[in-house]
Structures are given as C-alpha cells and as structure tokens.
mmCIF file of C-alpha atoms in Angstrom:
data_model
loop_
_atom_site.group_PDB
_atom_site.id
_atom_site.type_symbol
_atom_site.label_atom_id
_atom_site.label_comp_id
_atom_site.label_asym_id
_atom_site.label_seq_id
_atom_site.Cartn_x
_atom_site.Cartn_y
_atom_site.Cartn_z
ATOM 1 C CA ASP A 1 -75.423 -59.313 12.637
ATOM 2 C CA ALA A 2 -76.448 -60.832 9.292
ATOM 3 C CA GLY A 3 -76.971 -57.411 7.763
ATOM 4 C CA VAL A 4 -79.982 -56.383 5.703
ATOM 5 C CA ILE A 5 -81.663 -59.471 4.312
ATOM 6 C CA GLN A 6 -83.694 -59.375 1.109
ATOM 7 C CA SER A 7 -85.724 -62.043 -0.602
ATOM 8 C CA PRO A 8 -86.038 -63.321 -3.192
ATOM 9 C CA ARG A 9 -82.622 -62.689 -4.728
ATOM 10 C CA HIS A 10 -83.982 -63.338 -8.190
ATOM 11 C CA GLU A 11 -87.517 -63.341 -9.520
ATOM 12 C CA VAL A 12 -88.734 -63.921 -13.028
ATOM 13 C CA THR A 13 -92.413 -63.371 -13.634
ATOM 14 C CA GLU A 14 -94.846 -62.633 -16.400
ATOM 15 C CA MET A 15 -96.460 -59.304 -17.093
ATOM 16 C CA GLY A 16 -99.585 -58.824 -15.020
ATOM 17 C CA GLN A 17 -98.465 -60.977 -12.108
ATOM 18 C CA GLU A 18 -98.124 -59.680 -8.572
ATOM 19 C CA VAL A 19 -94.602 -59.397 -7.198
ATOM 20 C CA THR A 20 -93.724 -59.110 -3.509
ATOM 21 C CA LEU A 21 -90.210 -58.269 -2.392
ATOM 22 C CA ARG A 22 -89.230 -58.635 1.232
ATOM 23 C CA CYS A 23 -86.715 -56.992 3.511
ATOM 24 C CA LYS A 24 -85.462 -57.533 7.043
ATOM 25 C CA PRO A 25 -83.483 -54.515 8.262
ATOM 26 C CA ILE A 26 -80.630 -54.578 10.740
ATOM 27 C CA SER A 27 -81.907 -55.012 14.265
ATOM 28 C CA GLY A 28 -82.044 -51.669 16.041
ATOM 29 C CA HIS A 29 -82.122 -49.604 12.853
ATOM 30 C CA ASN A 30 -85.241 -47.487 12.716
ATOM 31 C CA SER A 31 -85.101 -46.166 9.163
ATOM 32 C CA LEU A 32 -85.710 -48.303 6.101
ATOM 33 C CA PHE A 33 -85.323 -47.347 2.455
ATOM 34 C CA TRP A 34 -86.361 -48.982 -0.829
ATOM 35 C CA TYR A 35 -84.339 -48.156 -3.944
ATOM 36 C CA ARG A 36 -84.606 -49.308 -7.548
ATOM 37 C CA GLN A 37 -81.534 -49.576 -9.778
ATOM 38 C CA THR A 38 -81.574 -49.619 -13.568
ATOM 39 C CA MET A 39 -78.947 -48.825 -16.168
ATOM 40 C CA MET A 40 -80.944 -45.899 -17.482
ATOM 41 C CA ARG A 41 -81.980 -44.239 -14.237
ATOM 42 C CA GLY A 42 -79.365 -45.363 -11.729
ATOM 43 C CA LEU A 43 -80.336 -45.719 -8.064
ATOM 44 C CA GLU A 44 -83.737 -44.180 -7.425
ATOM 45 C CA LEU A 45 -85.241 -43.774 -3.979
ATOM 46 C CA LEU A 46 -88.765 -45.169 -3.994
ATOM 47 C CA ILE A 47 -89.880 -44.756 -0.388
ATOM 48 C CA TYR A 48 -88.487 -44.581 3.120
ATOM 49 C CA PHE A 49 -89.823 -45.267 6.598
ATOM 50 C CA ASN A 50 -88.892 -43.939 10.039
ATOM 51 C CA ASN A 51 -90.074 -46.050 12.969
ATOM 52 C CA ASN A 52 -92.290 -48.076 10.605
ATOM 53 C CA VAL A 53 -94.078 -44.959 9.320
ATOM 54 C CA PRO A 54 -93.778 -44.006 5.638
ATOM 55 C CA ILE A 55 -92.160 -40.572 5.487
ATOM 56 C CA ASP A 56 -91.624 -39.926 1.789
ATOM 57 C CA ASP A 57 -93.132 -42.020 -0.995
ATOM 58 C CA SER A 58 -92.678 -39.421 -3.728
ATOM 59 C CA GLY A 59 -90.376 -41.789 -5.607
ATOM 60 C CA MET A 60 -92.951 -44.545 -5.969
ATOM 61 C CA PRO A 61 -93.556 -44.677 -9.722
ATOM 62 C CA GLU A 62 -97.296 -45.189 -9.749
ATOM 63 C CA ASP A 63 -100.221 -46.801 -7.986
ATOM 64 C CA ARG A 64 -99.074 -50.259 -9.012
ATOM 65 C CA PHE A 65 -96.335 -49.945 -6.390
ATOM 66 C CA SER A 66 -97.005 -50.157 -2.674
ATOM 67 C CA ALA A 67 -94.797 -50.632 0.380
ATOM 68 C CA LYS A 68 -95.558 -51.587 3.943
ATOM 69 C CA MET A 69 -93.654 -51.905 7.169
ATOM 70 C CA PRO A 70 -95.892 -53.726 9.652
ATOM 71 C CA ASN A 71 -93.149 -53.918 12.296
ATOM 72 C CA ALA A 72 -89.555 -52.907 12.926
ATOM 73 C CA SER A 73 -88.121 -56.092 11.467
ATOM 74 C CA PHE A 74 -89.989 -56.497 8.198
ATOM 75 C CA SER A 75 -90.967 -54.553 5.099
ATOM 76 C CA THR A 76 -92.488 -55.459 1.749
ATOM 77 C CA LEU A 77 -92.529 -53.800 -1.644
ATOM 78 C CA LYS A 78 -95.359 -54.973 -3.841
ATOM 79 C CA ILE A 79 -95.956 -54.451 -7.555
ATOM 80 C CA GLN A 80 -99.408 -55.300 -8.847
ATOM 81 C CA PRO A 81 -99.748 -55.763 -11.752
ATOM 82 C CA SER A 82 -96.136 -55.989 -12.858
ATOM 83 C CA GLU A 83 -94.952 -54.696 -16.238
ATOM 84 C CA PRO A 84 -91.734 -55.326 -18.224
ATOM 85 C CA ARG A 85 -90.514 -51.787 -17.445
ATOM 86 C CA ASP A 86 -90.453 -52.725 -13.753
ATOM 87 C CA SER A 87 -87.499 -55.025 -14.446
ATOM 88 C CA ALA A 88 -84.674 -53.796 -12.223
ATOM 89 C CA VAL A 89 -82.695 -54.584 -9.108
ATOM 90 C CA TYR A 90 -84.558 -53.504 -5.999
ATOM 91 C CA PHE A 91 -82.488 -52.692 -2.936
ATOM 92 C CA CYS A 92 -83.537 -52.334 0.649
ATOM 93 C CA ALA A 93 -81.329 -50.375 3.058
ATOM 94 C CA SER A 94 -81.566 -49.496 6.713
ATOM 95 C CA SER A 95 -79.955 -46.917 8.959
ATOM 96 C CA GLY A 96 -79.848 -45.974 12.609
ATOM 97 C CA GLY A 97 -82.502 -43.346 12.202
ATOM 98 C CA PRO A 98 -82.644 -39.555 12.289
ATOM 99 C CA GLY A 99 -79.165 -38.063 12.268
ATOM 100 C CA ALA A 100 -77.523 -41.436 11.633
ATOM 101 C CA ASN A 101 -77.573 -41.461 7.885
ATOM 102 C CA VAL A 102 -75.178 -44.244 6.944
ATOM 103 C CA LEU A 103 -77.184 -46.740 4.920
ATOM 104 C CA THR A 104 -76.474 -50.446 5.003
ATOM 105 C CA PHE A 105 -77.762 -52.132 1.867
ATOM 106 C CA GLY A 106 -79.027 -55.610 1.277
ATOM 107 C CA ALA A 107 -77.805 -57.685 -1.646
ATOM 108 C CA GLY A 108 -80.823 -56.726 -3.746
ATOM 109 C CA SER A 109 -83.663 -58.513 -5.506
ATOM 110 C CA ARG A 110 -83.273 -58.796 -9.259
ATOM 111 C CA LEU A 111 -86.699 -58.683 -10.895
ATOM 112 C CA THR A 112 -87.340 -59.652 -14.498
ATOM 113 C CA VAL A 113 -90.838 -59.158 -15.868
ATOM 114 C CA LEU A 114 -91.410 -60.900 -19.202
ATOM 115 C CA GLY B 1 -69.862 -38.631 -11.389
ATOM 116 C CA GLU B 2 -72.583 -37.617 -13.876
ATOM 117 C CA SER B 3 -73.670 -40.044 -16.552
ATOM 118 C CA VAL B 4 -75.660 -39.841 -19.736
ATOM 119 C CA GLY B 5 -78.119 -42.562 -20.626
ATOM 120 C CA LEU B 6 -76.688 -46.059 -20.501
ATOM 121 C CA HIS B 7 -73.088 -45.044 -20.183
ATOM 122 C CA LEU B 8 -71.357 -44.627 -16.859
ATOM 123 C CA PRO B 9 -68.237 -42.490 -16.893
ATOM 124 C CA THR B 10 -65.243 -44.775 -16.582
ATOM 125 C CA LEU B 11 -61.956 -43.976 -14.940
ATOM 126 C CA SER B 12 -59.049 -46.277 -15.805
ATOM 127 C CA VAL B 13 -56.136 -46.170 -13.391
ATOM 128 C CA GLN B 14 -52.882 -48.080 -13.214
ATOM 129 C CA GLU B 15 -52.551 -50.334 -10.192
ATOM 130 C CA GLY B 16 -50.621 -48.504 -7.506
ATOM 131 C CA ASP B 17 -51.521 -45.031 -8.767
ATOM 132 C CA ASN B 18 -53.927 -42.691 -7.015
ATOM 133 C CA SER B 19 -57.534 -42.388 -8.230
ATOM 134 C CA ILE B 20 -59.681 -39.286 -8.122
ATOM 135 C CA ILE B 21 -63.408 -39.623 -8.701
ATOM 136 C CA ASN B 22 -65.448 -36.454 -9.040
ATOM 137 C CA CYS B 23 -69.057 -35.625 -8.363
ATOM 138 C CA ALA B 24 -71.140 -32.487 -8.835
ATOM 139 C CA TYR B 25 -74.258 -31.811 -6.813
ATOM 140 C CA SER B 26 -76.927 -29.205 -7.388
ATOM 141 C CA ASN B 27 -78.687 -28.688 -4.063
ATOM 142 C CA SER B 28 -76.901 -25.970 -2.082
ATOM 143 C CA ALA B 29 -78.954 -26.952 0.992
ATOM 144 C CA SER B 30 -77.465 -30.459 1.112
ATOM 145 C CA ASP B 31 -75.529 -30.828 4.335
ATOM 146 C CA TYR B 32 -74.247 -34.385 4.324
ATOM 147 C CA PHE B 33 -72.434 -36.312 1.615
ATOM 148 C CA ILE B 34 -71.456 -39.934 1.312
ATOM 149 C CA TRP B 35 -69.420 -42.076 -1.040
ATOM 150 C CA TYR B 36 -70.513 -45.632 -1.729
ATOM 151 C CA LYS B 37 -68.785 -48.455 -3.582
ATOM 152 C CA GLN B 38 -70.766 -51.044 -5.497
ATOM 153 C CA GLU B 39 -69.162 -54.253 -6.680
ATOM 154 C CA SER B 40 -70.783 -56.405 -9.313
ATOM 155 C CA GLY B 41 -73.806 -58.280 -7.988
ATOM 156 C CA LYS B 42 -73.768 -56.566 -4.612
ATOM 157 C CA GLY B 43 -75.460 -53.665 -2.912
ATOM 158 C CA PRO B 44 -73.684 -50.332 -2.417
ATOM 159 C CA GLN B 45 -71.259 -50.271 0.493
ATOM 160 C CA PHE B 46 -70.409 -47.212 2.596
ATOM 161 C CA ILE B 47 -66.880 -45.856 2.150
ATOM 162 C CA ILE B 48 -66.677 -42.438 3.778
ATOM 163 C CA ASP B 49 -68.865 -39.459 4.573
ATOM 164 C CA ILE B 50 -68.476 -35.745 5.186
ATOM 165 C CA ARG B 51 -70.685 -33.036 6.645
ATOM 166 C CA SER B 52 -71.011 -29.620 5.091
ATOM 167 C CA ASN B 53 -69.108 -27.937 7.929
ATOM 168 C CA MET B 54 -65.938 -29.713 6.790
ATOM 169 C CA ASP B 55 -63.971 -29.547 3.559
ATOM 170 C CA LYS B 56 -61.814 -32.636 3.949
ATOM 171 C CA ARG B 57 -62.038 -35.973 5.680
ATOM 172 C CA GLN B 58 -59.616 -38.862 5.580
ATOM 173 C CA GLY B 59 -60.093 -42.555 6.051
ATOM 174 C CA GLN B 60 -57.955 -45.557 5.356
ATOM 175 C CA ARG B 61 -56.502 -44.951 1.858
ATOM 176 C CA VAL B 62 -59.444 -42.671 1.016
ATOM 177 C CA THR B 63 -59.964 -38.938 1.262
ATOM 178 C CA VAL B 64 -63.102 -36.972 0.524
ATOM 179 C CA LEU B 65 -62.905 -33.316 -0.438
ATOM 180 C CA LEU B 66 -65.902 -31.003 -0.415
ATOM 181 C CA ASN B 67 -66.011 -27.639 -2.187
ATOM 182 C CA LYS B 68 -69.308 -26.023 -1.317
ATOM 183 C CA THR B 69 -68.597 -22.928 -3.401
ATOM 184 C CA VAL B 70 -68.757 -24.873 -6.643
ATOM 185 C CA LYS B 71 -70.864 -27.738 -5.269
ATOM 186 C CA HIS B 72 -68.228 -30.348 -5.975
ATOM 187 C CA LEU B 73 -67.222 -33.495 -4.156
ATOM 188 C CA SER B 74 -64.282 -35.784 -4.850
ATOM 189 C CA LEU B 75 -63.065 -39.144 -3.634
ATOM 190 C CA GLN B 76 -59.367 -39.847 -3.667
ATOM 191 C CA ILE B 77 -58.137 -43.415 -3.376
ATOM 192 C CA ALA B 78 -54.447 -43.836 -2.638
ATOM 193 C CA ALA B 79 -52.374 -46.667 -4.125
ATOM 194 C CA THR B 80 -55.262 -48.164 -6.074
ATOM 195 C CA GLN B 81 -55.581 -51.937 -5.847
ATOM 196 C CA PRO B 82 -57.425 -54.494 -8.006
ATOM 197 C CA GLY B 83 -60.045 -54.792 -5.264
ATOM 198 C CA ASP B 84 -60.949 -51.159 -5.784
ATOM 199 C CA SER B 85 -62.566 -52.006 -9.127
ATOM 200 C CA ALA B 86 -66.215 -51.080 -8.725
ATOM 201 C CA VAL B 87 -68.792 -48.403 -9.429
ATOM 202 C CA TYR B 88 -68.534 -45.451 -7.066
ATOM 203 C CA PHE B 89 -71.513 -43.316 -6.174
ATOM 204 C CA CYS B 90 -71.675 -39.995 -4.446
ATOM 205 C CA ALA B 91 -74.843 -39.436 -2.456
ATOM 206 C CA GLU B 92 -76.304 -36.480 -0.612
ATOM 207 C CA ASN B 93 -78.766 -35.726 2.118
ATOM 208 C CA PRO B 94 -80.875 -32.721 1.138
ATOM 209 C CA GLY B 95 -80.927 -31.291 4.656
ATOM 210 C CA ASN B 96 -83.944 -29.628 6.221
ATOM 211 C CA ARG B 97 -84.249 -32.579 8.622
ATOM 212 C CA ASP B 98 -85.010 -34.858 5.678
ATOM 213 C CA ASP B 99 -83.392 -38.266 6.110
ATOM 214 C CA LYS B 100 -83.476 -39.381 2.511
ATOM 215 C CA ILE B 101 -80.242 -40.082 0.665
ATOM 216 C CA ILE B 102 -80.148 -39.259 -3.042
ATOM 217 C CA PHE B 103 -77.582 -40.995 -5.245
ATOM 218 C CA GLY B 104 -75.715 -39.714 -8.261
ATOM 219 C CA LYS B 105 -75.342 -41.846 -11.382
ATOM 220 C CA GLY B 106 -71.950 -43.363 -10.557
ATOM 221 C CA THR B 107 -68.455 -43.695 -11.981
ATOM 222 C CA ARG B 108 -66.884 -47.004 -12.917
ATOM 223 C CA LEU B 109 -63.293 -47.414 -11.714
ATOM 224 C CA HIS B 110 -61.236 -49.807 -13.824
ATOM 225 C CA ILE B 111 -57.823 -50.900 -12.560
ATOM 226 C CA LEU B 112 -55.151 -51.595 -15.149
ATOM 227 C CA PRO B 113 -52.567 -54.252 -14.283
#
C-alpha cells in the first residue's frame, strides 16, 4: 500500500487565490482527518469524516475553509480566498474507522500564501 | 509535552541513554492515548498506544506509562539512537464514542553523540 497520498507537496500562492489540497486515504480505511500544523498552534484538527460523512468540523477556522469527501478514496480541503495566515503544513490522515484509532498520516502539503 | 508559543520543549539525551518524554492531559474522560514521532519534513508516525484500562504498555525499545490519577502520560525510549531524533507528540481520544484524535504541542528529542 502506498500509504496516504497528498498533493501538492508544496504550494505557493498569492493572497486571495483559491487553494485546493487533495488526499487519497489508505484503501479500506473509512475515517479521514485533516490537520493543520503551525509553529504557534501545533497540530490542529480541522475536520474528520467517517464513511465519507463529515462528523466534526468544529476545527475549521472560518467559512473560507471547506472540505469534501465525494467517495471513499478522495478528499479535498479548499481555502477560498486564501490569506497569509493560512500558511501552514496541512496533513491528511486516515484510520480503520470507529474503534480503530491509529492514524496514518500523509507527507503533508506545505502552503505558503504571500 | 506542553509548549509555550514558538518554543517546543527540548530534551537532550546522550546516545545510548534512556529517554523519558512527558505529557499532561486535561480531559479525564479521554480513554485512549497515542504517541507519535515526527521527523523533519514528514508526517507524524505512530509509535505506541495505550487504553485507559491499562497503566503500562511495552513495545520494541519503547514503553508508555499512564497515570490517570494525575492525568499524566510518559514515553520511555530505551538505548536512544541517533534515529530517535524527532518531535514526539502525545495524542488523546476524548472518549464518548468520538473518534477524533487531539494532539499535544510536542517535545523535541535531541540526541547527543
């Protein structure tokens, strides 16, 4: 298994532009998590899905952020419009679902908003 | 494992010595705890976990201790090696059938030659 796959690995964009981050979870995992990592705030949970359904989005910073999981093998995190304070590393992780809590993380997407 | 602002707590350990990394948690309802290791440029990687009905669990060169009375978790690494250099995070599941995993701020482990 190739693990959790995220793209792009690096993105540099200008303030106001739309950013879309993508994630392919491990096949057979039915829970997917999006985290954001910064020096100041550490690893913050943004949103997680069980069986493609968003369960808890209380960590999503504001309406500029949205996440979707149209099927079991794909999820997106979108920021529109992006701001410099959104600069961070965004991680996607998946797990085997309820009761199987070990998360496997992707390599992350480093976002820089100028 | 708590941090303030930009600064991660750092633990410097001589190669070959044992390392102990500590973590405090605040939610007494949390029933599952995990330690993750994050190397530079990579995502966090699972090391070992423990459920709240246990107070000790051992893996290969690692031991996790859980003290629910004082809400404290520790990770012990035996015979620390250069490859153990990383940031270590404790994480918890808040229980109540909630699947989310909440991470602490991390501790940087630095291995001295």
